[in-house]
mmCIF file of C-alpha atoms and ligand atoms in Angstrom:
data_model
loop_
_atom_site.group_PDB
_atom_site.id
_atom_site.type_symbol
_atom_site.label_atom_id
_atom_site.label_comp_id
_atom_site.label_asym_id
_atom_site.label_seq_id
_atom_site.Cartn_x
_atom_site.Cartn_y
_atom_site.Cartn_z
ATOM 1 C CA MET A 1391 0.386 0.016 -0.096
ATOM 2 C CA ARG A 1392 1.651 3.278 -1.043
ATOM 3 C CA LYS A 1393 1.893 5.855 1.719
ATOM 4 C CA LYS A 1394 -0.576 9.082 2.145
ATOM 5 C CA ILE A 1395 1.869 12.035 2.184
ATOM 6 C CA VAL A 1396 1.124 15.827 2.589
ATOM 7 C CA ALA A 1397 4.115 17.700 2.661
ATOM 8 C CA GLY A 1398 5.026 21.468 3.277
ATOM 9 C CA ASN A 1399 7.678 23.255 0.725
ATOM 10 C CA TRP A 1400 7.903 26.748 2.200
ATOM 11 C CA LYS A 1401 10.402 28.147 -0.150
ATOM 12 C CA MET A 1402 11.874 31.010 1.228
ATOM 13 C CA ASN A 1403 10.134 32.440 3.699
ATOM 14 C CA THR A 1404 10.525 32.933 7.774
ATOM 15 C CA THR A 1405 13.579 33.885 9.118
ATOM 16 C CA VAL A 1406 15.229 31.458 11.268
ATOM 17 C CA PRO A 1407 13.180 31.655 14.882
ATOM 18 C CA GLU A 1408 10.174 32.114 12.935
ATOM 19 C CA GLY A 1409 10.619 28.832 11.138
ATOM 20 C CA VAL A 1410 11.098 26.709 14.321
ATOM 21 C CA GLU A 1411 8.241 28.122 16.316
ATOM 22 C CA LEU A 1412 6.102 27.063 12.978
ATOM 23 C CA ALA A 1413 7.659 23.787 12.987
ATOM 24 C CA LYS A 1414 6.569 23.912 16.983
ATOM 25 C CA ALA A 1415 3.055 24.731 15.942
ATOM 26 C CA VAL A 1416 3.009 22.012 12.765
ATOM 27 C CA VAL A 1417 4.109 19.763 15.820
ATOM 28 C CA ALA A 1418 1.837 20.415 18.371
ATOM 29 C CA LYS A 1419 -1.073 19.587 15.975
ATOM 30 C CA ALA A 1420 0.257 16.971 14.518
ATOM 31 C CA ALA A 1421 -1.216 14.396 16.737
ATOM 32 C CA GLY A 1422 -4.376 14.886 15.262
ATOM 33 C CA VAL A 1423 -3.274 13.891 11.709
ATOM 34 C CA PRO A 1424 -4.219 10.136 11.504
ATOM 35 C CA SER A 1425 -1.084 7.928 11.572
ATOM 36 C CA GLU A 1426 -1.741 6.615 8.056
ATOM 37 C CA VAL A 1427 -0.521 10.213 6.526
ATOM 38 C CA GLY A 1428 2.911 11.168 6.817
ATOM 39 C CA LEU A 1429 3.855 14.678 7.720
ATOM 40 C CA VAL A 1430 6.602 16.073 5.833
ATOM 41 C CA ILE A 1431 8.220 19.763 6.177
ATOM 42 C CA ALA A 1432 10.740 21.118 3.768
ATOM 43 C CA PRO A 1433 12.554 24.496 5.070
ATOM 44 C CA PRO A 1434 15.310 26.051 4.036
ATOM 45 C CA PHE A 1435 17.987 25.274 4.003
ATOM 46 C CA THR A 1436 19.477 27.814 6.882
ATOM 47 C CA HIS A 1437 16.650 26.166 9.193
ATOM 48 C CA LEU A 1438 17.655 22.271 9.005
ATOM 49 C CA ALA A 1439 19.321 21.415 11.595
ATOM 50 C CA CYS A 1440 16.970 23.917 14.322
ATOM 51 C CA VAL A 1441 14.270 22.698 12.933
ATOM 52 C CA ALA A 1442 15.257 19.001 12.658
ATOM 53 C CA GLU A 1443 16.020 19.384 17.114
ATOM 54 C CA VAL A 1444 12.113 20.772 17.043
ATOM 55 C CA LEU A 1445 10.737 17.507 14.719
ATOM 56 C CA LYS A 1446 12.404 15.069 16.729
ATOM 57 C CA GLY A 1447 9.935 12.152 17.910
ATOM 58 C CA SER A 1448 7.123 14.090 16.605
ATOM 59 C CA GLY A 1449 7.091 11.607 13.294
ATOM 60 C CA VAL A 1450 7.171 14.685 11.279
ATOM 61 C CA GLY A 1451 9.480 14.381 8.222
ATOM 62 C CA LEU A 1452 12.303 16.968 7.342
ATOM 63 C CA SER A 1453 12.603 17.750 3.340
ATOM 64 C CA ALA A 1454 15.355 19.970 1.851
ATOM 65 C CA GLN A 1455 14.529 22.434 -1.192
ATOM 66 C CA ASN A 1456 17.200 21.538 -2.816
ATOM 67 C CA CYS A 1457 20.286 19.901 -3.105
ATOM 68 C CA ALA A 1458 23.702 20.105 -4.735
ATOM 69 C CA ASP A 1459 24.711 17.710 -7.475
ATOM 70 C CA LYS A 1460 27.976 17.530 -6.388
ATOM 71 C CA GLU A 1461 29.760 15.319 -4.115
ATOM 72 C CA LYS A 1462 31.950 17.784 -1.568
ATOM 73 C CA GLY A 1463 34.871 20.482 -2.679
ATOM 74 C CA ALA A 1464 35.131 23.694 -4.092
ATOM 75 C CA PHE A 1465 31.434 24.916 -4.575
ATOM 76 C CA THR A 1466 30.997 27.909 -2.893
ATOM 77 C CA GLY A 1467 27.061 28.314 -1.566
ATOM 78 C CA GLU A 1468 25.792 24.560 -2.397
ATOM 79 C CA VAL A 1469 24.366 22.583 0.379
ATOM 80 C CA SER A 1470 26.016 18.555 0.021
ATOM 81 C CA VAL A 1471 23.774 15.637 0.944
ATOM 82 C CA ASP A 1472 25.600 14.537 2.788
ATOM 83 C CA MET A 1473 25.105 17.813 5.080
ATOM 84 C CA LEU A 1474 21.482 17.312 4.562
ATOM 85 C CA VAL A 1475 21.741 14.176 6.278
ATOM 86 C CA SER A 1476 24.328 15.534 8.812
ATOM 87 C CA ALA A 1477 21.219 17.848 9.695
ATOM 88 C CA GLY A 1478 18.474 15.646 10.202
ATOM 89 C CA CYS A 1479 16.818 15.724 6.641
ATOM 90 C CA GLY A 1480 15.079 12.376 5.503
ATOM 91 C CA TYR A 1481 14.286 14.082 2.405
ATOM 92 C CA THR A 1482 14.712 16.429 -0.324
ATOM 93 C CA ILE A 1483 12.455 18.143 -2.841
ATOM 94 C CA LEU A 1484 14.240 18.078 -6.292
ATOM 95 C CA GLY A 1485 13.260 19.806 -9.700
ATOM 96 C CA HIS A 1486 10.820 22.125 -8.088
ATOM 97 C CA SER A 1487 9.144 24.381 -11.333
ATOM 98 C CA GLU A 1488 11.251 27.411 -9.390
ATOM 99 C CA ARG A 1489 14.576 25.922 -9.257
ATOM 100 C CA ARG A 1490 13.886 24.824 -13.716
ATOM 101 C CA GLN A 1491 12.967 27.619 -14.218
ATOM 102 C CA TYR A 1492 14.993 30.710 -12.232
ATOM 103 C CA TYR A 1493 18.386 28.303 -11.743
ATOM 104 C CA GLY A 1494 18.447 26.089 -14.912
ATOM 105 C CA GLU A 1495 17.495 22.529 -13.125
ATOM 106 C CA THR A 1496 17.505 20.652 -16.205
ATOM 107 C CA ASP A 1497 16.599 16.795 -16.437
ATOM 108 C CA ASP A 1498 20.141 15.646 -16.726
ATOM 109 C CA LYS A 1499 20.749 17.479 -13.393
ATOM 110 C CA LEU A 1500 18.326 15.831 -11.930
ATOM 111 C CA VAL A 1501 19.732 12.499 -12.796
ATOM 112 C CA THR A 1502 22.923 13.200 -10.984
ATOM 113 C CA LYS A 1503 21.149 14.735 -7.850
ATOM 114 C CA THR A 1504 18.427 12.204 -7.226
ATOM 115 C CA ARG A 1505 21.544 9.369 -7.738
ATOM 116 C CA LEU A 1506 23.192 11.759 -5.255
ATOM 117 C CA ALA A 1507 20.540 11.921 -2.427
ATOM 118 C CA LEU A 1508 19.415 8.087 -3.146
ATOM 119 C CA GLY A 1509 22.687 7.327 -2.149
ATOM 120 C CA ALA A 1510 23.204 9.304 0.618
ATOM 121 C CA GLY A 1511 19.560 7.286 2.317
ATOM 122 C CA LEU A 1512 17.503 10.420 1.415
ATOM 123 C CA SER A 1513 14.065 9.731 0.162
ATOM 124 C CA VAL A 1514 13.329 12.204 -2.635
ATOM 125 C CA ILE A 1515 10.296 14.775 -3.878
ATOM 126 C CA LEU A 1516 10.800 14.743 -7.771
ATOM 127 C CA CYS A 1517 8.213 17.149 -9.050
ATOM 128 C CA VAL A 1518 6.981 17.618 -12.339
ATOM 129 C CA GLY A 1519 4.063 19.729 -14.439
ATOM 130 C CA GLU A 1520 3.126 22.185 -17.793
ATOM 131 C CA ASN A 1521 3.905 24.837 -17.868
ATOM 132 C CA LEU A 1522 0.811 27.045 -19.004
ATOM 133 C CA ASP A 1523 1.573 27.414 -23.217
ATOM 134 C CA GLU A 1524 2.722 23.531 -22.639
ATOM 135 C CA ARG A 1525 -1.152 22.817 -21.452
ATOM 136 C CA GLU A 1526 -2.956 25.473 -23.936
ATOM 137 C CA GLN A 1527 -0.849 23.519 -26.418
ATOM 138 C CA GLY A 1528 -2.297 20.206 -25.096
ATOM 139 C CA ARG A 1529 0.834 18.772 -24.151
ATOM 140 C CA GLN A 1530 0.779 18.841 -20.656
ATOM 141 C CA PHE A 1531 0.903 14.116 -20.734
ATOM 142 C CA ASP A 1532 4.325 14.803 -23.214
ATOM 143 C CA VAL A 1533 5.535 17.460 -20.816
ATOM 144 C CA VAL A 1534 5.095 15.393 -17.733
ATOM 145 C CA SER A 1535 5.830 11.775 -18.993
ATOM 146 C CA GLU A 1536 9.029 12.931 -20.376
ATOM 147 C CA GLN A 1537 10.267 14.488 -17.275
ATOM 148 C CA ILE A 1538 9.316 11.093 -15.623
ATOM 149 C CA LYS A 1539 10.734 9.291 -18.274
ATOM 150 C CA ASN A 1540 14.602 11.597 -18.558
ATOM 151 C CA VAL A 1541 14.817 11.021 -14.422
ATOM 152 C CA LEU A 1542 13.049 7.960 -13.545
ATOM 153 C CA TYR A 1543 13.946 5.652 -15.890
ATOM 154 C CA ASN A 1544 17.810 5.468 -14.703
ATOM 155 C CA PHE A 1545 17.277 3.987 -11.388
ATOM 156 C CA SER A 1546 15.391 0.720 -10.646
ATOM 157 C CA ALA A 1547 12.679 -0.412 -8.674
ATOM 158 C CA GLU A 1548 14.365 -1.554 -5.669
ATOM 159 C CA ASP A 1549 15.229 2.957 -5.876
ATOM 160 C CA MET A 1550 11.485 3.558 -5.865
ATOM 161 C CA ALA A 1551 10.540 2.735 -3.124
ATOM 162 C CA ARG A 1552 12.210 6.115 -1.887
ATOM 163 C CA ILE A 1553 11.263 8.400 -4.898
ATOM 164 C CA ILE A 1554 7.642 10.359 -4.079
ATOM 165 C CA VAL A 1555 6.365 12.441 -7.629
ATOM 166 C CA ALA A 1556 4.870 15.901 -6.908
ATOM 167 C CA TYR A 1557 2.878 16.684 -9.980
ATOM 168 C CA GLU A 1558 2.743 19.946 -10.374
ATOM 169 C CA PRO A 1559 1.525 22.132 -12.619
ATOM 170 C CA VAL A 1560 3.381 25.413 -13.131
ATOM 171 C CA TRP A 1561 0.358 27.603 -14.256
ATOM 172 C CA ALA A 1562 -1.231 26.172 -11.023
ATOM 173 C CA ILE A 1563 1.951 26.901 -8.770
ATOM 174 C CA GLY A 1564 1.232 30.406 -6.303
ATOM 175 C CA THR A 1565 -1.502 31.845 -8.780
ATOM 176 C CA GLY A 1566 -4.572 30.656 -6.860
ATOM 177 C CA LYS A 1567 -5.741 28.320 -9.925
ATOM 178 C CA THR A 1568 -5.969 24.850 -8.622
ATOM 179 C CA ALA A 1569 -6.138 22.299 -11.206
ATOM 180 C CA THR A 1570 -9.372 20.765 -11.226
ATOM 181 C CA ALA A 1571 -9.511 17.156 -9.445
ATOM 182 C CA GLU A 1572 -10.119 15.608 -13.028
ATOM 183 C CA GLN A 1573 -7.022 17.675 -14.551
ATOM 184 C CA ALA A 1574 -5.052 16.528 -11.824
ATOM 185 C CA GLU A 1575 -6.491 12.768 -11.474
ATOM 186 C CA GLU A 1576 -5.565 12.372 -15.350
ATOM 187 C CA ILE A 1577 -2.119 13.178 -15.162
ATOM 188 C CA HIS A 1578 -1.316 11.294 -11.849
ATOM 189 C CA ALA A 1579 -2.649 7.861 -13.915
ATOM 190 C CA CYS A 1580 -0.683 8.516 -17.182
ATOM 191 C CA ILE A 1581 2.107 9.202 -14.471
ATOM 192 C CA ARG A 1582 1.428 6.290 -12.505
ATOM 193 C CA LYS A 1583 1.095 4.320 -16.738
ATOM 194 C CA VAL A 1584 4.268 5.622 -17.332
ATOM 195 C CA LEU A 1585 6.138 4.264 -14.310
ATOM 196 C CA ALA A 1586 4.268 0.763 -14.444
ATOM 197 C CA ASP A 1587 5.597 0.550 -18.546
ATOM 198 C CA LYS A 1588 9.514 0.669 -17.028
ATOM 199 C CA PHE A 1589 8.869 -1.122 -13.424
ATOM 200 C CA GLY A 1590 6.034 -2.643 -14.125
ATOM 201 C CA ALA A 1591 2.797 -2.131 -12.601
ATOM 202 C CA GLY A 1592 3.258 -3.592 -8.940
ATOM 203 C CA VAL A 1593 5.992 -0.770 -8.449
ATOM 204 C CA ALA A 1594 3.591 1.567 -10.018
ATOM 205 C CA ASP A 1595 0.959 1.532 -7.539
ATOM 206 C CA ASP A 1596 3.524 1.729 -4.598
ATOM 207 C CA VAL A 1597 5.024 4.950 -5.913
ATOM 208 C CA THR A 1598 2.897 8.018 -3.614
ATOM 209 C CA ILE A 1599 2.449 10.610 -6.145
ATOM 210 C CA LEU A 1600 1.321 14.100 -4.566
ATOM 211 C CA TYR A 1601 -0.454 17.600 -6.156
ATOM 212 C CA GLY A 1602 1.086 20.773 -6.080
ATOM 213 C CA GLY A 1603 -0.782 24.062 -7.010
ATOM 214 C CA SER A 1604 -2.507 25.941 -4.813
ATOM 215 C CA CYS A 1605 -3.868 23.836 -2.585
ATOM 216 C CA LYS A 1606 -5.901 24.910 0.180
ATOM 217 C CA PRO A 1607 -8.101 23.553 3.130
ATOM 218 C CA SER A 1608 -11.247 23.957 0.861
ATOM 219 C CA ASN A 1609 -10.093 21.918 -2.044
ATOM 220 C CA ALA A 1610 -7.860 18.894 -0.619
ATOM 221 C CA ARG A 1611 -10.414 16.688 -0.287
ATOM 222 C CA GLU A 1612 -12.099 16.860 -3.799
ATOM 223 C CA LEU A 1613 -8.718 16.142 -4.774
ATOM 224 C CA PHE A 1614 -7.374 13.678 -2.127
ATOM 225 C CA ALA A 1615 -10.443 12.004 -2.897
ATOM 226 C CA CYS A 1616 -9.098 10.994 -7.051
ATOM 227 C CA PRO A 1617 -7.407 7.164 -6.922
ATOM 228 C CA ASP A 1618 -4.175 8.490 -7.914
ATOM 229 C CA ILE A 1619 -3.377 11.637 -5.459
ATOM 230 C CA ASP A 1620 -1.899 10.214 -2.894
ATOM 231 C CA GLY A 1621 -1.372 13.514 -1.023
ATOM 232 C CA GLY A 1622 -0.195 17.688 -1.712
ATOM 233 C CA LEU A 1623 2.325 19.308 -1.828
ATOM 234 C CA ILE A 1624 1.797 22.650 -0.332
ATOM 235 C CA GLY A 1625 3.471 26.072 -0.593
ATOM 236 C CA GLY A 1626 1.937 28.829 0.309
ATOM 237 C CA ALA A 1627 -0.807 27.275 2.655
ATOM 238 C CA ALA A 1628 2.211 25.324 4.434
ATOM 239 C CA LEU A 1629 3.431 29.005 6.170
ATOM 240 C CA ASN A 1630 -0.271 28.258 8.624
ATOM 241 C CA ALA A 1631 0.394 25.273 10.780
ATOM 242 C CA ASP A 1632 -4.238 25.352 11.018
ATOM 243 C CA ASP A 1633 -4.586 25.108 7.448
ATOM 244 C CA PHE A 1634 -0.938 22.482 7.223
ATOM 245 C CA ILE A 1635 -2.799 20.485 9.204
ATOM 246 C CA LYS A 1636 -6.690 20.800 7.837
ATOM 247 C CA ILE A 1637 -5.197 20.607 4.739
ATOM 248 C CA ALA A 1638 -3.653 16.719 5.914
ATOM 249 C CA LEU A 1639 -6.844 16.100 7.904
ATOM 250 C CA SER A 1640 -8.580 16.433 4.593
ATOM 251 C CA PHE A 1641 -7.866 12.573 2.517
HETATM 252 C C1 PEP B 954 4.783 24.767 -4.401
HETATM 253 O O1 PEP B 954 5.584 25.961 -4.730
HETATM 254 O O2 PEP B 954 5.179 23.503 -4.486
HETATM 255 C C2 PEP B 954 3.266 24.738 -4.149
HETATM 256 C C3 PEP B 954 2.868 24.108 -4.463
HETATM 257 O O3 PEP B 954 3.350 26.603 -4.052
HETATM 258 P P1 PEP B 954 1.448 26.492 -3.047
HETATM 259 O O4 PEP B 954 0.717 25.370 -2.778
HETATM 260 O O5 PEP B 954 1.623 27.936 -3.336
HETATM 261 O O6 PEP B 954 0.672 26.816 -5.037
#
């Protein structure tokens, strides 16, 4: 049985003290979330070690938002997978559209980063999704299938046990526009089919596929009711502990 997960991507928001307070608020409310729903938060790099202390014993997972594509050495400003593990992370987000768009994250780079992350023992939340032009041209299935193939077809069925996919239509991120449940479900089903073609139906069936893009308490229930939507990657609404937990209670 695949896991249900609600993950919060804090992006470049909160100072360290604010982040610690937000993490404490999430932990305080996490006890009310059924045990079959995994909670993960992804604060900025600077917060990770402090937030890890707050999360100890809570069952809430800690994720980075990115990692370096190199192991170690003279790469000023980069953060390695070993650093993330030593700071207490169990996950890293990779391939978020903001990184693809503003920081030149390519599928090739994501293969390297995913390999390093898995090698260090991290689980990977791999983001995919089409932009508005691509959707208007009706290319969403092709774009997302290519992103999945370009990255994940380089890995093994065993590796897939530590891969979570997040479908995030770029036109829905931070815009207030959410994909309808039908639009999201048909892409999730397509992702599962692309995974099944390579790894077999059993493996594909066990992969958690999250929806991301203006997911909030008012629309989470309808999205999470879809058969191939296993939770959410939450941006803006994850900056409010009440909203984040309400979303986690929407299954
Ligand atoms: C995200 O950035 O991963 C995201 C889903 O953002 P938002 O929920 O704010 O659209």
